[in-house]
Coordinates of C-alpha atoms in Angstrom, one line a residue:
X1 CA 89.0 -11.6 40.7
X2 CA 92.3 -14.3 40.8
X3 CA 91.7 -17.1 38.5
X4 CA 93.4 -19.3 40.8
X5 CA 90.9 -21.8 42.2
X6 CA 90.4 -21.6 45.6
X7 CA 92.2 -24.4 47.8
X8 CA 90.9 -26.4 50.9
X9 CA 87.2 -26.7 51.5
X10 CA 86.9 -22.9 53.0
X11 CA 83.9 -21.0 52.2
X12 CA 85.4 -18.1 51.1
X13 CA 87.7 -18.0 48.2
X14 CA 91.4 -18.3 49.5
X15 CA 93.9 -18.9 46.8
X16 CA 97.5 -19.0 48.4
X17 CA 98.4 -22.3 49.8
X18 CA 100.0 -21.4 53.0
X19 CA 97.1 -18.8 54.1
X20 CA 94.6 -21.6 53.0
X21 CA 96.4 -24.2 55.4
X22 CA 96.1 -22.1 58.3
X23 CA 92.3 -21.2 57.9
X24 CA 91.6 -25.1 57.6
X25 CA 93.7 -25.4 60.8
X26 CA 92.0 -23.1 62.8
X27 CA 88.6 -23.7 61.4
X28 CA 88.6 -27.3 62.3
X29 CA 89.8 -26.3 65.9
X30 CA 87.0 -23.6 66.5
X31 CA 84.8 -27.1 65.0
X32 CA 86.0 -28.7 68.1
X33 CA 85.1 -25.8 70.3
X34 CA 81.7 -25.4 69.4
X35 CA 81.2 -28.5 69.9
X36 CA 82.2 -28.7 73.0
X37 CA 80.3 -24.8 73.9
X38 CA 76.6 -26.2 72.6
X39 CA 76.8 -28.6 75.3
X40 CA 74.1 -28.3 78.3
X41 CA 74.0 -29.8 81.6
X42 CA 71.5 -32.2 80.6
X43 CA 71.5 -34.7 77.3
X44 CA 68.0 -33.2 76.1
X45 CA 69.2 -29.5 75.5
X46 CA 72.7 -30.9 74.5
X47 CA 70.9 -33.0 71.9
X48 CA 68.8 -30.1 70.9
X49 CA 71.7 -27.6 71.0
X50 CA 74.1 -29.3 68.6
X51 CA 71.2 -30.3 66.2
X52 CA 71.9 -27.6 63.6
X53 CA 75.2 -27.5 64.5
X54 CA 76.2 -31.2 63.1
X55 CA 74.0 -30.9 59.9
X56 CA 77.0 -28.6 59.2
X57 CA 77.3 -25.4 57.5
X58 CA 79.8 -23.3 55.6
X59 CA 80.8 -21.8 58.9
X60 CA 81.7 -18.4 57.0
X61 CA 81.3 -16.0 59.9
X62 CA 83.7 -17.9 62.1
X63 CA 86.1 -18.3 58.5
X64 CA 85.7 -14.4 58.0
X65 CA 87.0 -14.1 61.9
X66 CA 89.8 -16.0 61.2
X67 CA 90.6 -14.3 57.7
X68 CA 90.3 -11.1 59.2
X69 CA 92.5 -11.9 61.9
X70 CA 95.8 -12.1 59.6
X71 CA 95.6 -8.7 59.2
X72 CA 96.4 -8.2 63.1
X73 CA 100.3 -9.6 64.7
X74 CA 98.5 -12.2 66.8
X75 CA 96.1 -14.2 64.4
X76 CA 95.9 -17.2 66.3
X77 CA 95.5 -15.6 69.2
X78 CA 93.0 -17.2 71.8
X79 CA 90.6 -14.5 71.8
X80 CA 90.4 -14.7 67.9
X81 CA 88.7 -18.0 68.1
X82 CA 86.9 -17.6 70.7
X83 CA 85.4 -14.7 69.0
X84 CA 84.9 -17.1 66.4
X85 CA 83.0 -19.2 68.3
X86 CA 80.7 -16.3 69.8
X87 CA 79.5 -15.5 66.5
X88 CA 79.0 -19.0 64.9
X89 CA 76.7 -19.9 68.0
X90 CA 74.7 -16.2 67.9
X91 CA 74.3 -17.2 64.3
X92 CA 73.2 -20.8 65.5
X93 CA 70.4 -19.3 67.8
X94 CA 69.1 -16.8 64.9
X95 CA 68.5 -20.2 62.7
X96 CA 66.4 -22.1 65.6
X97 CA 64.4 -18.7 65.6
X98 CA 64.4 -18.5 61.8
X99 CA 62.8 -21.5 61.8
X100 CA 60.0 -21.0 63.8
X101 CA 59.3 -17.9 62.2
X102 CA 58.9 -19.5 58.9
X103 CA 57.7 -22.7 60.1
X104 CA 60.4 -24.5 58.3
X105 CA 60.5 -28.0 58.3
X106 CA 64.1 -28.8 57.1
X107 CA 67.4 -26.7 57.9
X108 CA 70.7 -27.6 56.2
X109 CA 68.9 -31.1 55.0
X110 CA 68.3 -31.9 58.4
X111 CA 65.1 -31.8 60.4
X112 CA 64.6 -28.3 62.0
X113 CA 64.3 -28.4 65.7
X114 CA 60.8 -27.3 65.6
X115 CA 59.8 -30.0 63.5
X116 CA 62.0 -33.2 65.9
X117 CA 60.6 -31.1 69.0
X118 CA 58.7 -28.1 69.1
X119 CA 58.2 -24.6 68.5
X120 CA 58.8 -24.0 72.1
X121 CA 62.2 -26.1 72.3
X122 CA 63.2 -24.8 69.5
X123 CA 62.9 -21.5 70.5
X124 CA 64.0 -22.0 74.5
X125 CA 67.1 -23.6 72.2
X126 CA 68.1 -20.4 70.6
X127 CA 67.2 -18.8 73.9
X128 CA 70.2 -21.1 75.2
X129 CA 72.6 -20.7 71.8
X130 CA 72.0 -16.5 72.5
X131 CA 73.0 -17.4 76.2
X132 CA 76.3 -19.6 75.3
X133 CA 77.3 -16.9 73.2
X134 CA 76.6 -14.4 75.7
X135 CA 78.9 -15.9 78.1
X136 CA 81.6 -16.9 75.7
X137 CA 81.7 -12.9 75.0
X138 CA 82.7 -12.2 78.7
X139 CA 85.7 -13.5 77.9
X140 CA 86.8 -11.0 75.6
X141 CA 86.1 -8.0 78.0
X142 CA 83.6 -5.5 78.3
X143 CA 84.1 -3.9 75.5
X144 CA 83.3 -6.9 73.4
X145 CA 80.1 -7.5 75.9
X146 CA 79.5 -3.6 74.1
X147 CA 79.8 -4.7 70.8
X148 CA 77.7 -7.9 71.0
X149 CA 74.7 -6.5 72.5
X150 CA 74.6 -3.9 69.9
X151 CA 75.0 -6.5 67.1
X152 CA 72.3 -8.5 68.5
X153 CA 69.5 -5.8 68.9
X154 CA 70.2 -4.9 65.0
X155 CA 69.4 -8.9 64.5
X156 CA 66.9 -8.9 66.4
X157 CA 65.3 -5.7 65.3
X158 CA 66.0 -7.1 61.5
X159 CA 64.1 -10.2 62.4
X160 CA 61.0 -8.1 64.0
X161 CA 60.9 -5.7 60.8
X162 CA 60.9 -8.7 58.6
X163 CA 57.4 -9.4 59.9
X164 CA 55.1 -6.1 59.3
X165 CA 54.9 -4.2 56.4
X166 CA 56.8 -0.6 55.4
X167 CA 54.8 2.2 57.7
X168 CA 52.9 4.9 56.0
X169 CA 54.9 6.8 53.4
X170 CA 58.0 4.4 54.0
X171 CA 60.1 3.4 50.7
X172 CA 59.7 -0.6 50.6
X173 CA 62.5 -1.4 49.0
X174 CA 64.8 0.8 52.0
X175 CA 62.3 -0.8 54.7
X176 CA 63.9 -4.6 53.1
X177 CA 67.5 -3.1 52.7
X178 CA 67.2 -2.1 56.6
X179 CA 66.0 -5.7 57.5
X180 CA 68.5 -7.6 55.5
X181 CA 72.0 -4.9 57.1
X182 CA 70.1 -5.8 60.6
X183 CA 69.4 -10.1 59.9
X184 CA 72.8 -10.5 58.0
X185 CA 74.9 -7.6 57.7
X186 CA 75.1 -7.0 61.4
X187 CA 76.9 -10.1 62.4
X188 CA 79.3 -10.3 59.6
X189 CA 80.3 -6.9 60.2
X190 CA 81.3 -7.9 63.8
X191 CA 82.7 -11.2 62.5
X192 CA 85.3 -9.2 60.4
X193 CA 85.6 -6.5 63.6
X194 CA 86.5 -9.3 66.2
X195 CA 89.0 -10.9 63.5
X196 CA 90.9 -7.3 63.2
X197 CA 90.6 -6.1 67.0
X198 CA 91.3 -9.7 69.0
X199 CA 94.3 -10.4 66.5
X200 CA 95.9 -6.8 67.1
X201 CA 95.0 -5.0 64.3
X202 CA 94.8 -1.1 64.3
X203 CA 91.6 0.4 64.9
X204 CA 91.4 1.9 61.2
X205 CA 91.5 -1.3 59.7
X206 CA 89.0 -2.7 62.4
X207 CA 86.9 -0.1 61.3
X208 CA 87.9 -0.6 57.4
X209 CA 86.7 -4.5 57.5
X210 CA 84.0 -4.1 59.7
X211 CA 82.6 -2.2 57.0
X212 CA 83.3 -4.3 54.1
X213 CA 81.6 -6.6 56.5
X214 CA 78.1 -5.0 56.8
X215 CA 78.5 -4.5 53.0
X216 CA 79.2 -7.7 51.6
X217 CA 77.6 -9.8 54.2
X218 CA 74.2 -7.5 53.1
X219 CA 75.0 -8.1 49.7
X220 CA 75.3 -11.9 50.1
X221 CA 71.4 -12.1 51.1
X222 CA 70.9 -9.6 47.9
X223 CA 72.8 -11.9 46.1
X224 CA 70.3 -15.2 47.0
X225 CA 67.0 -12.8 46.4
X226 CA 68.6 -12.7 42.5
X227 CA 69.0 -16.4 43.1
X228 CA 65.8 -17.4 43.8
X229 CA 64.5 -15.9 40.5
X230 CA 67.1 -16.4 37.6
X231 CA 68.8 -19.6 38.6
X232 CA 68.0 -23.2 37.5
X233 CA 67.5 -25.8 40.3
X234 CA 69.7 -27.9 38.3
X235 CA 72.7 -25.1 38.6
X236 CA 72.7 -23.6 41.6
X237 CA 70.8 -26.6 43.8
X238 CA 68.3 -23.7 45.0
X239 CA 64.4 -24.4 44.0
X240 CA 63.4 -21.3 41.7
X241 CA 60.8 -19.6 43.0
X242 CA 60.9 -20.8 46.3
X243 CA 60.4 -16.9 47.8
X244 CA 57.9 -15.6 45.7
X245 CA 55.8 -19.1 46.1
X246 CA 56.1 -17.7 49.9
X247 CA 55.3 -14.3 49.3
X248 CA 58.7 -12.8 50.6
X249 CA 59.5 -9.3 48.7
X250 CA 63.2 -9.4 47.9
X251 CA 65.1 -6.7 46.0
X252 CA 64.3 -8.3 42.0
X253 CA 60.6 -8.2 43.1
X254 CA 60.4 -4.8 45.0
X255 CA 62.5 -3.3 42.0
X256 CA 60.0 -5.1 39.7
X257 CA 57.0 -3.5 41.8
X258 CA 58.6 0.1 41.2
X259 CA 58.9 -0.2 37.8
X260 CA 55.8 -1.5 37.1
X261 CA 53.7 0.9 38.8
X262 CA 51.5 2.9 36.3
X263 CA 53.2 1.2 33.1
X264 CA 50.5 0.4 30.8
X265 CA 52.6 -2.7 29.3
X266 CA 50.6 -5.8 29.1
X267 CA 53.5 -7.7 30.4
X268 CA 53.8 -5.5 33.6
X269 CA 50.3 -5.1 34.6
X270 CA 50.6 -9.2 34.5
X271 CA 53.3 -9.3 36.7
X272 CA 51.7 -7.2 39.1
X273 CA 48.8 -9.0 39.1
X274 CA 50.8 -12.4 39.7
X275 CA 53.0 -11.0 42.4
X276 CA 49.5 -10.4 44.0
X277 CA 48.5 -13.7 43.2
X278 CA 48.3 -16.9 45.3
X279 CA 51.9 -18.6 43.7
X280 CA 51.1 -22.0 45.0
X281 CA 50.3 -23.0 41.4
X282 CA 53.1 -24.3 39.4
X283 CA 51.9 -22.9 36.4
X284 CA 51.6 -19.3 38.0
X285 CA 54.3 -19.5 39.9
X286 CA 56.6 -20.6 36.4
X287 CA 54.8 -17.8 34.7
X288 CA 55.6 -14.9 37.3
X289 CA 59.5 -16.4 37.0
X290 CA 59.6 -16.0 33.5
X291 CA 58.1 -12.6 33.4
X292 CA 60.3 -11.3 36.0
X293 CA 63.7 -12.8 34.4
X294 CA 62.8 -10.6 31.5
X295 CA 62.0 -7.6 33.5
X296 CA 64.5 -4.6 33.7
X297 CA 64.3 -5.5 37.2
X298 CA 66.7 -8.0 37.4
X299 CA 69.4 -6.2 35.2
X300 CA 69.2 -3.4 37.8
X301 CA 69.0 -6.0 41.0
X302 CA 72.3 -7.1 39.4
X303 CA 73.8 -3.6 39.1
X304 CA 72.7 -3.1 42.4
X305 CA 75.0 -5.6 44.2
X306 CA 78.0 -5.4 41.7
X307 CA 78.2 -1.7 43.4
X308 CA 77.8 -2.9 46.7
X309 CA 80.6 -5.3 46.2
X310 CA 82.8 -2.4 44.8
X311 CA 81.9 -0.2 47.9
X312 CA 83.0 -3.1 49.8
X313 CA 86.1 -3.5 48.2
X314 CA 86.8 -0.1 48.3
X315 CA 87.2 -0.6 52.1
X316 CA 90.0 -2.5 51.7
X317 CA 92.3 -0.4 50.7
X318 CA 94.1 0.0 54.3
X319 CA 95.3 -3.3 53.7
X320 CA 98.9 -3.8 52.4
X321 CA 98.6 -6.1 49.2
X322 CA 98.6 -9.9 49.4
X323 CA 96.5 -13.1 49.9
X324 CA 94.7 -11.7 52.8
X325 CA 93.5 -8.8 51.0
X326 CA 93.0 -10.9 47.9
X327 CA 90.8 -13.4 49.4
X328 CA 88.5 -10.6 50.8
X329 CA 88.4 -8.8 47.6
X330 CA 88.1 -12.2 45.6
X331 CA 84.6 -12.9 48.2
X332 CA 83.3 -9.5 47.2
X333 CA 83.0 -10.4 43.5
X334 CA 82.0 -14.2 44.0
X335 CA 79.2 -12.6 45.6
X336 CA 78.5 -10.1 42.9
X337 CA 78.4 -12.5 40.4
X338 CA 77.7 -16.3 42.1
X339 CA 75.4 -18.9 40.8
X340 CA 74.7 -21.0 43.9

């Protein structure tokens, strides 16, 4: 990874000046064009629309379209950002949905839509953001029409296996990998494809960074399950815990589950019986965190994403060498090794 700090406020690590200047550039013009895109017909779904979308947001799947545009002739072409757009509002929608789903009563520090409104306006509002998007994507052609559809089915599907259990004779911990490629790693794959293909960039290295896409954007979300058990809420500004209080199985915990089954070990027979337990007691909850942190688990949770973020890296290797290829490669070990 450079040791040059990152410049500008950009979500993913970009170290030379000049490249850093024209990802601010473009960002804040897509920022203009969404907000313009989440607006309705009426001032009630406008309102509701851009809710989520002005309590901000890193924006990285729009800054991942643009980034992966340099690598094409034409990377402030049109098409680039309105690709950019398409998949900033798809993501949008997914969130109002997320947030019925968990019954979430804050989203980026704001007030979710379900909790201002409703469940239904919230989710009629995604219903809308999934529409915008939809339109915004005949723009590109029909091919990009292709490529969205099949993007948002894996979402969708991700989102729908998140909710029942692994079937009968089913490996848990693939049955979680398969939800997280399909809730994540779908969309930032086709972030990085629509950067490479609307800028002009041969199909190999479409292919190339829609794949280090899939892998690191999957990672990211493996990344925030290790997260939720080893890091201080004073470090990373994440509550500890916060998962396992809601009974979500992430990879530290379904690794923990594997390699506690049949040990005879005081310490994992306790575990398992806390990660079966009711977590909404601090005490249990604080003891389940510090068994797991000492588990093996965590060590090979670790493991486990450092060699995604290799695999990903190893994608980029159609690139020629320079701060494009840098900044990607320098976002595949922030998210090996970040602590927030």
């Amino acid at each position: 990874m450079s040791s040059t700090p990152p410049l500008a406020n950009l979500a993913l690590p970009v170290s030379d000046a000049a490249l850093a200047t024209r990802l601010q550039e473009r960002l804040d013009a897509i920022e203009e064009l969404l907000a313009g895109y989440v607006q309705g017909r009426t001032k009630y779904v406008s309102d509701a629309a851009a809710h989520l979308l002005a309590a901000g947001g890193k924006r990285f799947r729009p800054l991942l379209v643009l980034l992966a545009a340099e690598a094409g002739d034409d990377p402030g072409a049109e098409d680039v950002l309105t690709a950019a757009c398409v998949v900033e509002i798809t993501h949008l929608g997914s969130l109002y949905h997320d947030d019925v789903m968990d019954e979430a009563a804050l989203r980026r520090g704001a007030d979710s839509a379900n909790a201002r409104w409703d469940n239904l306006v919230a989710i009629l509002t995604g219903d809308f953001l999934f529409a915008r998007s939809s339109e915004l994507t005949s723009r590109l052609g029909a091919d990009a029409v292709r490529i969205q559809a099949e993007t948002f089915t894996r979402l969708v599907e991700g989102q729908i296996l998140e909710t029942v259990d692994p079937g009968p004779g089913e490996d848990p911990l693939q049955h979680y990998l398969d939800v997280v490629a399909g809730k994540t790693g779908s969309l930032i794959a086709t972030s990085a494809r629509y950067g490479a293909r609307f800028s002009g960039a041969s199909r190999e290295v479409e292919e190339a960074l829609a794949a280090y896409g899939e892998i690191v954007g999957s990672a990211f979300q493996l990344s925030d399950d290790i997260l939720d058990v080893a890091s201080e809420s004073d470090e990373s500004g994440k509550t500890p815990g916060t998962d396992l209080r809601e009974g979500v199985a992430t990879l530290p915990v379904l690794m923990a589950r594997a390699g506690c089954a049949g040990s005879e070990d005081p310490a994992d027979v306790r575990l398992l019986e806390l990660l079966d337990a009711d977590l909404e007691d601090d005490a249990l909850l604080a003891e389940t965190l510090m068994l797991l942190r000492r588990h093996p688990a965590m060590d090979e949770a670790r493991d486990y994403v450092l060699a995604r973020a290799e695999e990903a890296k190893r994608h980029l290797d159609v690139l020629a060498p320079g701060p494009v290829r840098d900044a990607l490669a320098d976002f595949a070990d922030l998210v090996a090794v970040r602590t927030g």
